Tab-separated table of C-alpha atoms in Angstrom:
chain	number	residue	atom	x	y	z
A	140	MET	CA	-32.289	14.721	-24.127
A	141	ARG	CA	-29.103	13.138	-25.260
A	142	GLN	CA	-26.472	15.245	-23.786
A	143	ARG	CA	-22.967	14.979	-22.272
A	144	VAL	CA	-21.797	18.621	-22.592
A	145	PHE	CA	-24.689	20.259	-24.544
A	146	PRO	CA	-28.316	19.327	-25.480
A	147	ILE	CA	-29.057	17.667	-28.946
A	148	LEU	CA	-32.464	18.592	-30.388
A	149	LEU	CA	-32.819	16.772	-32.823
A	150	ALA	CA	-34.949	-9.176	-37.506
A	151	VAL	CA	-32.730	-10.232	-39.969
A	152	ALA	CA	-32.763	-8.861	-43.613
A	153	ALA	CA	-35.088	-11.426	-44.560
A	154	ALA	CA	-37.774	-9.733	-42.362
A	155	ALA	CA	-37.618	-6.472	-44.387
A	156	VAL	CA	-40.844	-4.998	-45.927
A	157	THR	CA	-41.257	-4.412	-49.682
A	158	THR	CA	-39.429	-1.130	-50.961
A	159	THR	CA	-41.391	1.823	-51.891
A	160	ALA	CA	-41.177	3.670	-55.179
A	161	GLY	CA	-38.264	5.910	-55.169
A	162	ALA	CA	-36.060	3.654	-52.734
A	163	ALA	CA	-32.818	2.276	-53.866
A	164	PRO	CA	-32.435	-1.622	-54.304
A	165	SER	CA	-32.336	-3.500	-50.913
A	166	SER	CA	-28.738	-4.988	-51.907
A	167	PRO	CA	-26.578	-2.699	-53.871
A	168	ALA	CA	-24.505	-4.426	-56.263
A	169	ASP	CA	-21.063	-3.222	-54.614
A	170	VAL	CA	-22.148	-4.767	-50.886
A	171	LYS	CA	-19.298	-7.013	-50.135
A	172	MET	CA	-20.618	-10.458	-48.710
A	173	PRO	CA	-18.903	-13.169	-47.601
A	174	ALA	CA	-19.115	-16.027	-49.871
A	175	GLY	CA	-22.276	-18.008	-49.497
A	176	TRP	CA	-23.524	-15.990	-46.689
A	177	SER	CA	-27.292	-15.171	-46.480
A	178	GLY	CA	-27.387	-12.333	-43.884
A	179	SER	CA	-28.063	-14.714	-40.984
A	180	TYR	CA	-25.951	-15.171	-37.794
A	181	ALA	CA	-26.283	-19.003	-38.195
A	182	THR	CA	-24.534	-18.886	-41.768
A	183	LEU	CA	-21.909	-16.443	-40.940
A	184	PRO	CA	-18.313	-18.015	-41.861
A	185	GLY	CA	-16.757	-19.473	-38.846
A	186	GLN	CA	-13.852	-16.620	-38.268
A	187	ASP	CA	-16.215	-13.809	-38.915
A	188	LYS	CA	-18.829	-15.339	-36.352
A	189	ALA	CA	-15.693	-15.580	-33.699
A	190	PHE	CA	-15.326	-11.888	-34.416
A	191	ILE	CA	-18.872	-11.077	-33.648
A	192	ASN	CA	-19.001	-13.258	-30.502
A	193	ASP	CA	-15.660	-11.606	-29.244
A	194	LEU	CA	-17.381	-8.019	-29.743
A	195	GLU	CA	-20.639	-8.952	-28.119
A	196	ARG	CA	-18.663	-10.446	-25.001
A	197	ARG	CA	-16.001	-7.453	-24.841
A	198	THR	CA	-18.858	-4.848	-24.914
A	199	PHE	CA	-20.911	-6.897	-22.363
A	200	ASP	CA	-17.817	-7.038	-20.230
A	201	TRP	CA	-17.872	-2.960	-20.285
A	202	PHE	CA	-21.120	-2.997	-18.438
A	203	TRP	CA	-20.404	-5.754	-16.061
A	204	ASP	CA	-16.926	-4.461	-15.114
A	205	SER	CA	-18.021	-0.724	-14.999
A	206	ALA	CA	-21.307	-0.881	-12.880
A	207	ASP	CA	-21.066	-0.165	-9.092
A	208	PRO	CA	-22.492	-3.679	-7.891
A	209	LYS	CA	-23.921	-1.913	-4.730
A	210	THR	CA	-26.161	0.769	-6.477
A	211	GLY	CA	-25.966	-0.690	-10.163
A	212	LEU	CA	-25.038	2.682	-11.213
A	213	VAL	CA	-23.176	2.592	-14.506
A	214	PRO	CA	-20.916	5.419	-15.748
A	215	ASP	CA	-21.545	7.493	-18.660
A	216	HIS	CA	-18.048	6.950	-20.105
A	217	PHE	CA	-15.303	4.113	-18.680
A	218	PRO	CA	-12.280	3.760	-18.169
A	219	GLY	CA	-11.778	6.773	-16.114
A	220	LYS	CA	-13.643	9.048	-13.585
A	221	SER	CA	-17.266	9.558	-14.788
A	222	PHE	CA	-20.663	10.247	-13.320
A	223	SER	CA	-23.267	7.918	-14.109
A	224	SER	CA	-25.852	7.946	-17.090
A	225	ILE	CA	-29.191	6.589	-16.179
A	226	ALA	CA	-29.535	5.840	-19.698
A	227	ALA	CA	-26.610	3.417	-19.757
A	228	VAL	CA	-28.154	1.733	-16.671
A	229	GLY	CA	-31.249	0.890	-18.956
A	230	PHE	CA	-28.862	-0.544	-21.300
A	231	ALA	CA	-27.110	-2.393	-18.604
A	232	LEU	CA	-30.029	-3.973	-17.228
A	233	THR	CA	-30.982	-5.599	-20.300
A	234	GLY	CA	-27.361	-6.576	-21.054
A	235	TYR	CA	-27.266	-8.677	-17.914
A	236	GLY	CA	-29.962	-10.741	-19.337
A	237	ILE	CA	-27.876	-11.062	-22.393
A	238	GLY	CA	-25.033	-12.257	-20.322
A	239	VAL	CA	-27.183	-14.917	-18.633
A	240	GLU	CA	-28.269	-16.412	-21.946
A	241	ARG	CA	-24.704	-16.263	-23.459
A	242	GLY	CA	-23.143	-18.013	-20.391
A	243	TYR	CA	-21.078	-14.934	-19.513
A	244	ILE	CA	-22.599	-14.885	-15.921
A	245	THR	CA	-24.964	-16.831	-13.929
A	246	ARG	CA	-28.762	-15.943	-13.720
A	247	ALA	CA	-27.965	-15.690	-9.982
A	248	GLN	CA	-25.444	-12.915	-10.406
A	249	ALA	CA	-27.640	-11.020	-12.729
A	250	VAL	CA	-30.594	-11.236	-10.379
A	251	ASP	CA	-28.354	-9.791	-7.631
A	252	ARG	CA	-27.152	-6.969	-9.811
A	253	THR	CA	-30.492	-6.243	-11.365
A	254	LEU	CA	-31.899	-6.266	-7.833
A	255	ALA	CA	-29.268	-4.007	-6.069
A	256	THR	CA	-30.171	-1.694	-9.132
A	257	LEU	CA	-33.946	-1.541	-8.644
A	258	ARG	CA	-33.528	-1.159	-4.937
A	259	PHE	CA	-31.203	1.614	-5.459
A	260	PHE	CA	-33.741	3.637	-7.759
A	261	SER	CA	-36.821	2.471	-5.895
A	262	ASP	CA	-35.078	4.020	-2.786
A	263	ALA	CA	-33.677	7.027	-4.239
A	264	PRO	CA	-35.225	10.627	-2.998
A	265	GLN	CA	-37.696	12.221	-5.335
A	266	ASN	CA	-38.225	16.117	-4.925
A	267	ALA	CA	-37.908	19.395	-6.355
A	268	SER	CA	-34.417	20.294	-4.402
A	269	GLU	CA	-31.544	21.390	-6.407
A	270	ASP	CA	-28.822	19.051	-4.984
A	271	GLU	CA	-30.566	16.329	-2.666
A	272	ALA	CA	-32.765	14.529	-5.137
A	273	THR	CA	-32.260	11.969	-7.831
A	274	GLY	CA	-35.601	12.314	-9.180
A	275	TYR	CA	-39.002	13.938	-9.248
A	276	HIS	CA	-42.326	13.006	-10.371
A	277	GLY	CA	-41.067	9.443	-11.158
A	278	PHE	CA	-38.356	10.786	-13.797
A	279	PHE	CA	-34.883	10.842	-13.134
A	280	TYR	CA	-31.949	13.037	-13.673
A	281	HIS	CA	-29.852	12.513	-16.641
A	282	PHE	CA	-26.682	12.162	-14.735
A	283	LEU	CA	-25.958	11.251	-11.054
A	284	ASP	CA	-23.073	11.298	-8.968
A	285	MET	CA	-21.424	7.713	-8.887
A	286	ARG	CA	-21.111	8.020	-5.191
A	287	SER	CA	-24.037	9.629	-3.506
A	288	GLY	CA	-26.559	8.762	-6.547
A	289	ARG	CA	-28.082	12.295	-6.458
A	290	ARG	CA	-27.808	14.969	-9.325
A	291	ASP	CA	-24.609	15.211	-10.451
A	292	ALA	CA	-24.629	19.074	-11.204
A	293	ARG	CA	-27.018	21.882	-11.498
A	294	TRP	CA	-26.707	21.842	-15.195
A	295	VAL	CA	-27.929	18.187	-15.448
A	296	GLU	CA	-31.704	18.212	-16.317
A	297	LEU	CA	-34.631	15.756	-15.122
A	298	SER	CA	-34.552	13.908	-18.695
A	299	SER	CA	-37.720	12.498	-20.003
A	300	VAL	CA	-35.819	10.234	-22.859
A	301	ASP	CA	-32.901	9.256	-20.514
A	302	THR	CA	-35.691	8.144	-18.040
A	303	THR	CA	-37.383	6.288	-20.897
A	304	LEU	CA	-34.213	4.422	-21.764
A	305	LEU	CA	-33.743	3.456	-18.210
A	306	MET	CA	-37.370	2.198	-18.023
A	307	GLY	CA	-36.442	0.060	-21.026
A	308	GLY	CA	-33.993	-1.992	-18.947
A	309	VAL	CA	-36.413	-2.015	-15.932
A	310	LEU	CA	-39.298	-3.454	-17.958
A	311	PHE	CA	-37.344	-5.833	-19.616
A	312	ALA	CA	-36.255	-6.825	-16.170
A	313	GLN	CA	-39.678	-7.010	-15.239
A	314	SER	CA	-40.457	-9.574	-18.125
A	315	TYR	CA	-37.224	-11.624	-18.136
A	316	TYR	CA	-36.998	-12.393	-14.484
A	317	ASP	CA	-40.081	-14.725	-14.439
A	318	ARG	CA	-39.239	-17.228	-11.894
A	319	ASP	CA	-41.144	-17.941	-8.635
A	320	THR	CA	-38.472	-17.089	-6.441
A	321	PRO	CA	-38.277	-14.313	-3.738
A	322	LYS	CA	-35.570	-12.220	-5.506
A	323	GLU	CA	-37.202	-12.576	-9.059
A	324	ARG	CA	-40.700	-11.815	-7.533
A	325	GLU	CA	-38.970	-8.435	-5.794
A	326	ILE	CA	-37.454	-7.641	-9.319
A	327	ARG	CA	-40.936	-7.780	-10.891
A	328	GLN	CA	-42.401	-5.885	-7.968
A	329	LEU	CA	-39.848	-3.011	-7.988
A	330	ALA	CA	-39.801	-2.885	-11.983
A	331	ASP	CA	-43.791	-2.375	-11.802
A	332	GLN	CA	-43.413	0.421	-9.091
A	333	LEU	CA	-40.732	2.173	-11.001
A	334	TYR	CA	-42.420	2.247	-14.320
A	335	ARG	CA	-45.977	3.292	-12.561
A	336	ALA	CA	-44.403	6.063	-10.592
A	337	VAL	CA	-43.568	7.936	-13.735
A	338	ASP	CA	-45.740	11.020	-14.083
A	339	TRP	CA	-45.847	11.249	-17.648
A	340	PRO	CA	-48.691	14.083	-18.065
A	341	TRP	CA	-46.658	16.298	-15.524
A	342	MET	CA	-43.937	16.270	-18.293
A	343	GLN	CA	-46.299	17.842	-20.803
A	344	ALA	CA	-45.740	21.315	-20.603
A	345	ARG	CA	-47.185	22.095	-23.836
A	346	LYS	CA	-49.652	19.432	-24.446
A	347	PRO	CA	-50.079	16.886	-25.947
A	348	LEU	CA	-46.339	16.735	-26.756
A	349	ILE	CA	-43.728	15.708	-23.808
A	350	SER	CA	-40.996	17.963	-22.614
A	351	MET	CA	-37.495	17.078	-23.213
A	352	GLY	CA	-36.648	17.927	-19.485
A	353	TRP	CA	-36.937	19.862	-16.438
A	354	THR	CA	-34.798	21.591	-14.008
A	355	PRO	CA	-35.511	23.060	-10.550
A	356	GLY	CA	-33.996	26.493	-11.518
A	357	GLY	CA	-35.229	26.631	-15.216
A	358	LYS	CA	-38.410	24.609	-14.777
A	359	PHE	CA	-39.436	22.837	-18.006
A	360	ILE	CA	-36.960	22.895	-21.090
A	361	PRO	CA	-38.339	25.048	-23.803
A	362	ALA	CA	-38.287	22.104	-26.342
A	363	ASP	CA	-40.535	18.974	-26.635
A	364	TRP	CA	-39.990	15.422	-28.402
A	365	LYS	CA	-41.417	15.958	-31.845
A	366	GLY	CA	-40.513	14.331	-35.290
A	367	TYR	CA	-38.914	11.217	-36.000
A	368	ASP	CA	-35.980	10.369	-33.767
A	369	GLU	CA	-35.101	8.255	-30.610
A	370	GLY	CA	-38.101	9.794	-28.861
A	371	LYS	CA	-40.293	7.032	-30.203
A	372	LEU	CA	-39.931	4.967	-26.963
A	373	VAL	CA	-40.587	8.120	-24.988
A	374	TYR	CA	-44.186	8.185	-26.260
A	375	ILE	CA	-44.525	4.235	-26.519
A	376	LEU	CA	-43.905	4.101	-22.604
A	377	ALA	CA	-46.055	7.359	-21.977
A	378	LEU	CA	-48.939	5.951	-23.911
A	379	GLY	CA	-48.555	2.387	-22.220
A	380	SER	CA	-48.536	3.737	-18.489
A	381	PRO	CA	-51.260	1.785	-16.404
A	382	THR	CA	-51.128	5.075	-13.853
A	383	HIS	CA	-50.234	8.263	-15.758
A	384	PRO	CA	-50.782	7.776	-19.221
A	385	VAL	CA	-50.757	10.642	-21.913
A	386	GLY	CA	-53.454	11.097	-24.051
A	387	SER	CA	-53.978	9.216	-27.372
A	388	ASP	CA	-53.359	12.403	-29.349
A	389	ALA	CA	-49.736	12.593	-28.046
A	390	TRP	CA	-48.616	9.941	-31.122
A	391	ALA	CA	-50.195	12.196	-33.801
A	392	ALA	CA	-48.637	15.259	-32.383
A	393	TRP	CA	-45.204	13.575	-32.385
A	394	CYS	CA	-45.453	12.462	-36.059
A	395	SER	CA	-46.883	15.870	-37.279
A	396	THR	CA	-43.419	16.784	-38.650
A	397	TYR	CA	-42.587	13.695	-40.448
A	398	PRO	CA	-43.638	15.320	-44.020
A	399	LYS	CA	-40.685	17.434	-43.474
A	400	GLN	CA	-38.240	14.551	-42.994
A	401	TRP	CA	-39.822	12.170	-45.383
A	402	GLY	CA	-37.410	12.222	-48.478
A	403	THR	CA	-34.783	10.921	-50.573
A	404	PHE	CA	-30.942	10.947	-49.395
A	405	GLU	CA	-28.287	9.065	-51.282
A	406	GLY	CA	-30.644	7.317	-53.233
A	407	TYR	CA	-32.794	5.856	-50.384
A	408	THR	CA	-36.174	7.262	-49.679
A	409	LEU	CA	-36.873	7.325	-45.929
A	410	LEU	CA	-37.897	9.059	-42.943
A	411	ASN	CA	-34.697	11.206	-42.275
A	412	PHE	CA	-32.694	11.520	-39.021
A	413	GLY	CA	-29.132	12.062	-39.750
A	414	PRO	CA	-27.456	10.392	-36.392
A	415	LEU	CA	-28.117	6.712	-36.522
A	416	PHE	CA	-28.941	6.603	-32.893
A	417	GLY	CA	-32.285	7.994	-33.675
A	418	HIS	CA	-33.005	4.730	-35.586
A	419	GLN	CA	-31.471	2.560	-33.006
A	420	TYR	CA	-32.505	3.427	-29.456
A	421	THR	CA	-36.077	2.640	-29.501
A	422	GLU	CA	-35.554	-0.580	-31.899
A	423	SER	CA	-33.047	-1.988	-29.418
A	424	TRP	CA	-36.091	-3.162	-27.257
A	425	VAL	CA	-39.053	-2.929	-29.998
A	426	ASP	CA	-38.959	-5.146	-32.737
A	427	PHE	CA	-40.679	-3.036	-35.430
A	428	HIS	CA	-40.761	-5.633	-38.380
A	429	GLY	CA	-44.112	-6.084	-39.628
A	430	ILE	CA	-45.987	-3.693	-37.127
A	431	ARG	CA	-47.107	-0.263	-38.560
A	432	ASP	CA	-48.792	2.682	-37.305
A	433	ALA	CA	-50.960	5.193	-39.468
A	434	TRP	CA	-47.732	6.749	-41.021
A	435	SER	CA	-45.879	3.754	-41.958
A	436	ARG	CA	-49.127	2.187	-43.243
A	437	ALA	CA	-49.570	5.041	-45.697
A	438	HIS	CA	-46.051	4.940	-46.715
A	439	GLY	CA	-45.540	1.044	-47.196
A	440	LEU	CA	-42.999	0.518	-44.822
A	441	ASP	CA	-42.283	-0.092	-41.190
A	442	TYR	CA	-39.752	1.481	-38.796
A	443	ALA	CA	-37.245	-1.474	-39.053
A	444	GLU	CA	-37.221	-0.937	-42.924
A	445	ASN	CA	-36.834	2.529	-42.230
A	446	GLY	CA	-33.608	1.859	-40.116
A	447	ARG	CA	-32.501	-0.332	-42.837
A	448	ARG	CA	-32.722	2.266	-45.567
A	449	ALA	CA	-31.044	4.958	-43.297
A	450	THR	CA	-27.978	2.590	-42.570
A	451	TYR	CA	-27.620	1.777	-46.332
A	452	ALA	CA	-27.820	5.831	-46.908
A	453	GLN	CA	-24.973	6.453	-44.541
A	454	ARG	CA	-22.891	3.901	-46.195
A	455	ALA	CA	-23.633	5.721	-49.648
A	456	TYR	CA	-22.727	8.830	-48.066
A	457	ALA	CA	-19.437	7.561	-46.713
A	458	ILE	CA	-18.799	6.047	-50.473
A	459	ALA	CA	-19.544	9.483	-51.863
A	460	ASN	CA	-17.403	11.137	-49.341
A	461	PRO	CA	-18.380	14.610	-50.140
A	462	GLY	CA	-16.077	15.912	-47.515
A	463	HIS	CA	-13.032	14.054	-48.620
A	464	TRP	CA	-12.478	12.451	-45.025
A	465	THR	CA	-9.630	9.907	-44.876
A	466	GLY	CA	-10.609	6.305	-44.943
A	467	TYR	CA	-14.349	6.438	-45.822
A	468	GLY	CA	-15.672	4.075	-48.114
A	469	PRO	CA	-17.909	0.872	-48.656
A	470	ASP	CA	-16.852	-0.770	-45.424
A	471	MET	CA	-15.468	2.283	-43.439
A	472	TRP	CA	-18.532	4.435	-42.509
A	473	GLY	CA	-20.865	5.351	-39.470
A	474	LEU	CA	-21.940	8.804	-38.195
A	475	THR	CA	-24.012	9.123	-34.822
A	476	ALA	CA	-23.600	11.277	-31.480
A	477	SER	CA	-20.075	10.395	-30.373
A	478	ASP	CA	-16.675	11.606	-28.861
A	479	GLY	CA	-14.265	13.447	-31.157
A	480	PRO	CA	-10.962	14.847	-30.895
A	481	GLY	CA	-12.281	18.287	-29.613
A	482	ASP	CA	-12.876	21.716	-30.973
A	483	VAL	CA	-9.889	22.096	-32.813
A	484	SER	CA	-9.157	23.874	-36.209
A	485	LEU	CA	-6.449	22.235	-38.610
A	486	PRO	CA	-5.067	23.163	-42.234
A	487	SER	CA	-5.495	20.412	-44.767
A	488	ALA	CA	-5.494	20.131	-48.537
A	489	GLN	CA	-9.002	20.737	-48.610
A	490	GLY	CA	-8.526	23.936	-46.325
A	491	GLU	CA	-9.111	24.801	-42.757
A	492	ARG	CA	-10.647	21.714	-41.038
A	493	HIS	CA	-12.946	22.207	-37.931
A	494	PHE	CA	-13.081	19.376	-35.529
A	495	HIS	CA	-15.476	18.598	-32.583
A	496	GLY	CA	-15.638	17.000	-29.329
A	497	TYR	CA	-18.949	15.147	-28.353
A	498	MET	CA	-21.336	16.039	-31.088
A	499	ALA	CA	-24.266	14.480	-32.730
A	500	ARG	CA	-22.664	13.699	-36.020
A	501	GLY	CA	-25.112	12.257	-38.940
A	502	ALA	CA	-25.929	12.229	-42.573
A	503	GLY	CA	-29.577	12.717	-43.813
A	504	LEU	CA	-31.732	14.680	-45.673
A	505	GLY	CA	-30.762	18.226	-44.557
A	506	ASP	CA	-29.053	17.052	-41.853
A	507	VAL	CA	-25.303	16.525	-42.317
A	508	HIS	CA	-23.046	17.146	-39.370
A	509	ASP	CA	-19.414	15.097	-40.312
A	510	ASP	CA	-15.857	15.977	-39.314
A	511	GLY	CA	-14.452	12.751	-40.319
A	512	THR	CA	-15.134	11.092	-36.705
A	513	ILE	CA	-16.297	7.531	-37.280
A	514	ALA	CA	-18.179	5.864	-34.428
A	515	PRO	CA	-18.261	1.998	-34.426
A	516	THR	CA	-21.665	2.148	-32.890
A	517	ALA	CA	-23.306	3.904	-35.841
A	518	ALA	CA	-22.668	0.565	-37.786
A	519	GLY	CA	-22.860	-1.820	-34.806
A	520	GLY	CA	-26.008	-0.859	-33.713
A	521	SER	CA	-27.806	-1.251	-37.025
A	522	ILE	CA	-26.538	-4.856	-37.332
A	523	ALA	CA	-29.770	-6.167	-36.876
A	524	PHE	CA	-31.091	-3.729	-39.810
A	525	ALA	CA	-28.441	-4.475	-42.386
A	526	PRO	CA	-26.093	-7.310	-41.468
A	527	THR	CA	-24.737	-7.716	-44.662
A	528	ILE	CA	-22.963	-4.312	-44.842
A	529	VAL	CA	-22.611	-3.830	-40.949
A	530	VAL	CA	-20.571	-6.953	-40.275
A	531	PRO	CA	-17.813	-6.081	-43.160
A	532	ALA	CA	-17.723	-2.470	-41.726
A	533	LEU	CA	-17.026	-3.761	-38.395
A	534	MET	CA	-14.345	-6.229	-39.526
A	535	THR	CA	-12.864	-3.942	-41.501
A	536	MET	CA	-12.428	-1.286	-38.941
A	537	LYS	CA	-10.895	-3.838	-36.676
A	538	GLN	CA	-8.536	-5.504	-39.241
A	539	ARG	CA	-7.356	-1.981	-40.575
A	540	TYR	CA	-7.021	-0.183	-37.045
A	541	GLY	CA	-7.739	-2.418	-34.314
A	542	ARG	CA	-4.341	-1.845	-32.664
A	543	TYR	CA	-5.591	1.891	-32.134
A	544	ILE	CA	-9.495	1.265	-31.718
A	545	TYR	CA	-10.155	-2.211	-30.314
A	546	ASP	CA	-9.529	-3.061	-26.531
A	547	ARG	CA	-10.468	-5.332	-23.922
A	548	TYR	CA	-14.032	-3.730	-24.117
A	549	GLY	CA	-14.491	-4.014	-27.826
A	550	PHE	CA	-14.212	-0.675	-29.905
A	551	VAL	CA	-13.449	2.537	-28.531
A	552	ASP	CA	-16.317	5.059	-28.967
A	553	ALA	CA	-14.870	6.630	-32.233
A	554	PHE	CA	-11.797	7.552	-34.080
A	555	ASN	CA	-10.882	9.774	-36.861
A	556	PRO	CA	-8.143	9.200	-39.313
A	557	SER	CA	-8.229	12.686	-40.740
A	558	PHE	CA	-7.319	14.408	-37.419
A	559	HIS	CA	-3.207	14.895	-36.997
A	560	GLY	CA	-3.189	17.617	-34.289
A	561	THR	CA	-3.180	17.884	-30.740
A	562	PRO	CA	-6.635	16.560	-29.233
A	563	LYS	CA	-8.338	17.709	-26.477
A	564	SER	CA	-9.136	14.158	-25.679
A	565	GLY	CA	-8.138	10.856	-26.610
A	566	ARG	CA	-4.917	10.016	-28.523
A	567	THR	CA	-3.338	10.989	-32.001
A	568	TYR	CA	-1.124	8.297	-33.399
A	569	PRO	CA	1.571	8.861	-35.980
A	570	GLY	CA	0.395	7.550	-39.096
A	571	PHE	CA	-3.202	6.663	-38.304
A	572	GLY	CA	-4.879	9.576	-36.363
A	573	TRP	CA	-7.042	10.131	-33.588
A	574	ALA	CA	-8.654	7.562	-31.423
A	575	ASP	CA	-10.890	7.832	-28.204
A	576	THR	CA	-9.388	5.907	-25.141
A	577	GLN	CA	-12.710	5.010	-23.762
A	578	GLN	CA	-16.124	3.712	-24.473
A	579	LEU	CA	-19.535	5.309	-23.800
A	580	GLY	CA	-22.576	3.390	-22.149
A	581	ILE	CA	-25.084	4.690	-24.589
A	582	ASP	CA	-23.034	3.735	-27.505
A	583	GLN	CA	-22.056	0.332	-25.980
A	584	GLY	CA	-25.600	-0.318	-25.509
A	585	PRO	CA	-26.903	-0.547	-28.986
A	586	ILE	CA	-23.875	-2.587	-30.092
A	587	LEU	CA	-24.503	-5.298	-27.407
A	588	LEU	CA	-28.499	-5.281	-27.736
A	589	MET	CA	-28.524	-5.289	-31.458
A	590	ILE	CA	-26.018	-8.056	-32.006
A	591	GLU	CA	-28.304	-10.234	-29.681
A	592	ASN	CA	-31.326	-9.010	-31.465
A	593	TRP	CA	-29.739	-9.994	-34.787
A	594	ARG	CA	-28.375	-13.515	-33.549
A	595	SER	CA	-31.512	-14.755	-31.728
A	596	GLY	CA	-34.140	-11.924	-31.163
A	597	PHE	CA	-33.884	-12.373	-27.685
A	598	VAL	CA	-34.232	-8.881	-26.464
A	599	TRP	CA	-37.163	-8.246	-28.665
A	600	ASN	CA	-38.758	-11.643	-27.718
A	601	VAL	CA	-38.785	-10.675	-24.005
A	602	MET	CA	-40.078	-7.279	-24.538
A	603	LYS	CA	-42.978	-8.577	-26.800
A	604	LYS	CA	-44.316	-10.457	-23.499
A	605	ASN	CA	-44.386	-6.946	-21.663
A	606	PRO	CA	-48.390	-5.817	-21.474
A	607	TYR	CA	-46.871	-2.156	-21.140
A	608	ILE	CA	-45.085	-2.262	-24.433
A	609	ARG	CA	-47.846	-3.934	-26.157
A	610	ARG	CA	-50.240	-1.381	-24.733
A	611	GLY	CA	-48.176	1.534	-25.846
A	612	LEU	CA	-47.964	0.582	-29.290
A	613	GLU	CA	-51.375	-0.311	-29.536
A	614	ARG	CA	-52.422	3.023	-28.076
A	615	ALA	CA	-49.903	4.638	-31.056
A	616	GLY	CA	-52.136	2.989	-33.466
A	617	PHE	CA	-49.790	-0.041	-34.443
A	618	THR	CA	-51.215	-3.081	-35.820
A	619	GLY	CA	-50.119	-6.282	-37.535
A	620	GLY	CA	-47.345	-8.657	-37.093
A	621	TRP	CA	-46.621	-9.797	-33.559
A	622	LEU	CA	-49.409	-7.443	-32.222
A	623	THR	CA	-52.092	-9.465	-34.043
A	624	PRO	CA	-54.130	-11.229	-31.593
A	625	ARG	CA	-53.741	-15.101	-31.708
């Protein structure tokens, strides 16, 4: 369950599959592309490439600098005091491998940080108590106290999706650290142990679906993962488990609401989910280019193509700008779950405007939540889907507003040029608007992982070697592409 203050219920362009009838063209005429650029990282002009390199390094540094080196716990938000987000830990574990490949850190440094993290979670108490546990039944609490490593507060749930995102990093570590050394052998052993311990059927309060979470006081949350969103990875890992797998009927149940989500938004026919994180989280670890389940086979596209269309549809929504928000346009767009200026109402030429704090902003069929707040991760996390529109957008954000929104750790979490009041968090700048003063781990993660997937396919290629990922996809009915036996 993606939550900070409330629950939200909710590689390269050349690899894209054929567009189905009713979808907009793959490259709208108004897309601004650098002269001679094909969409690949290799052919990106030097100055633009330097910007992407800088953004990737700064985003990596956020994880490396913010994590506790003794426990591996990563804060939900940083700088500033914060609890730990287990999902951010999953992105961090994956990011350390990127750091090795890019030369930001040594392999020995990555091994030590990864081993500390896996040892912490392996040794952490698992029980049904309110306050003295880190997890239960192999799952972990969404937010942990950065010092004690225990459940941060009684409103925090044992989270199925955040455990899943943690396990994305755990399984990455299992497959990446493949050398025959004592430390790397221990990484593989601990990673396997942690994944095998997750009791997925226990989380099926209403089989065959998987619940969003559990609390000792309230027991199972009365909401399940059902329908297209970031929950894809929950089911893939639950199906792939060698010890506690869910039944093969779980994937079909998950897909059962797809017909309601399939439709045309801003000229693009796709499986709709408004916030872009729903198209990015699973895809940060799993390469869906060329592999299809029963639904995608019947509709002539894969989930990577669906993510590309969602990205283009959001850009088209910003160009249309029905809310008349300041700054929106072809190279200024991006709605997803992010921080905001706070629950504040202000007068404007369009009437009273209502702004929000952390919220799942998005734009899709029947799913538009927009208060003028742009999150760079919305575009950045889609760079592997649609680089020809993402790179110009990220560069425009920095060139236009960089002094307010780009710091030592890359882009701040969000900004809003339409907000000129007194914010509940962040800062308002005269002549600009509102900008956050921090980054969030779950928003930094897609930027870092998807830049590298676009550049080299690195994370995807490591995960392709993981037998549990393959088994989960195959049990969900995926075939073709890299899943085809050689």
